[in-house]
Amino acid sequence: QVELVESGGGLVQAGGSLRVSCPASGRTFSRSPMGWFRQAPGKEREFVAGVHWTGITTVYTDSVKGRFTISRDNARNTVYLQMNSLKPEDSAVYYCAAGRPYGAASGPYDYWGQGTQVTVSS
C-alpha cells in the first residue's frame, strides 16, 4: 500500500518560513516526479511545485517562484518544500504527490498524501 504522509505544517507569521516534508512508503519513487499542491478554502487544488526524479529539473507556479524551493532525497524516498517569505495568501492545505515513473516534473500525479495545514497570519 502506497502512503505519502505530509508533516511540518503549522502557523507562522507573514514573512516567516516553514519546511514541509513528505516521506513515501509502500514503493520507491526514486524514478518518479514528486510534487506539492495546495488547496485553500473555496478554491480548487493548485499545483505549487514539482521535481524531476533526477532532482535536476524543478517547476514552480508563478506565485511562489523565488520564495519556495522543492527538493528530494531519493535515499529517503522523501520530498521537501521549503517555504520562505510566506504571505497570508499562501495559507492552504498542502498535499504532496508522486507521479509515474520517468514522468515530467509538471505531472501528471497519481499518488496523493492526506495534506498538512499551513496558515500564515498577517
XYZ file of C-alpha atoms in Angstrom:
122
model
C 0.000 0.000 0.000
C 1.397 3.367 -1.040
C 1.458 6.067 1.609
C 2.543 9.674 1.382
C 2.454 11.416 4.755
C 3.000 15.150 4.960
C 4.396 16.839 8.057
C 5.787 20.210 9.085
C 2.770 22.419 8.535
C 1.645 24.922 11.131
C 1.015 28.561 11.941
C 3.573 31.199 11.004
C 3.606 34.974 10.722
C 3.838 36.686 7.373
C 7.444 36.849 6.249
C 8.322 33.683 8.108
C 9.427 30.267 6.881
C 8.268 26.673 7.082
C 9.516 23.406 5.657
C 7.090 20.630 4.888
C 8.239 17.074 4.327
C 6.683 14.017 2.755
C 8.215 10.576 3.111
C 6.722 7.903 0.907
C 6.292 4.251 1.773
C 4.930 1.196 0.084
C 7.046 1.588 -3.030
C 10.001 3.584 -4.186
C 9.503 6.784 -6.126
C 13.144 7.271 -6.947
C 12.308 7.204 -10.682
C 9.113 9.271 -10.397
C 8.464 13.001 -10.260
C 7.238 14.322 -6.926
C 5.350 17.490 -6.280
C 3.380 19.730 -3.985
C -0.133 21.062 -4.431
C -2.277 23.256 -2.210
C -5.932 23.976 -1.700
C -7.358 26.980 0.094
C -10.963 27.098 1.341
C -13.377 27.667 -1.506
C -10.683 27.260 -4.143
C -9.557 24.458 -6.409
C -6.423 22.474 -5.701
C -3.487 24.084 -7.475
C -0.041 22.917 -8.473
C 2.729 24.550 -6.434
C 5.979 22.833 -7.373
C 7.366 19.672 -8.920
C 10.757 17.993 -9.107
C 12.008 15.523 -11.702
C 13.119 12.128 -10.455
C 16.750 13.150 -11.028
C 16.272 16.183 -8.820
C 17.783 18.353 -11.537
C 14.647 19.920 -13.012
C 12.124 21.801 -10.915
C 8.999 23.725 -11.848
C 7.000 26.243 -9.830
C 3.795 28.134 -10.117
C 4.497 31.826 -10.696
C 3.205 32.994 -7.330
C 5.863 31.074 -5.373
C 8.899 31.485 -7.627
C 11.839 32.870 -5.703
C 10.230 32.057 -2.346
C 9.662 28.287 -2.346
C 12.176 25.537 -3.054
C 11.305 21.917 -3.744
C 13.888 19.210 -3.215
C 14.044 15.463 -2.808
C 16.127 12.790 -1.147
C 15.752 9.567 -3.113
C 17.634 7.564 -0.497
C 14.913 8.542 1.996
C 12.078 8.442 -0.577
C 11.185 11.923 0.639
C 10.222 15.238 -0.954
C 10.518 18.611 0.785
C 9.131 22.073 0.244
C 10.998 24.970 1.834
C 8.737 27.996 2.026
C 10.251 31.411 2.727
C 8.783 34.914 2.802
C 5.368 33.439 3.435
C 2.276 35.505 2.730
C -1.272 35.154 4.062
C -2.389 34.064 0.596
C -0.101 31.019 0.924
C -2.440 29.663 3.615
C -3.859 26.332 2.466
C -3.736 22.593 2.941
C -0.561 21.401 1.268
C -0.535 17.983 -0.395
C 2.419 16.018 -1.675
C 2.066 13.843 -4.721
C 4.031 11.306 -6.723
C 3.828 10.659 -10.424
C 4.510 7.888 -12.893
C 7.994 6.519 -13.440
C 10.062 8.788 -15.671
C 7.271 11.349 -15.854
C 7.697 15.116 -16.088
C 8.081 17.337 -13.059
C 4.819 19.020 -14.023
C 2.919 15.763 -13.802
C 0.569 14.005 -14.115
C 0.459 12.849 -10.499
C -1.190 9.620 -9.380
C -0.499 9.247 -5.652
C -1.539 11.737 -3.005
C -0.995 12.392 0.685
C -3.661 13.495 3.134
C -2.394 17.051 3.447
C -0.943 19.340 6.087
C -2.344 22.735 7.045
C -0.210 25.830 6.566
C -1.599 29.046 7.998
C 0.130 32.393 7.552
C -1.061 35.200 9.786
C -0.820 38.839 8.771
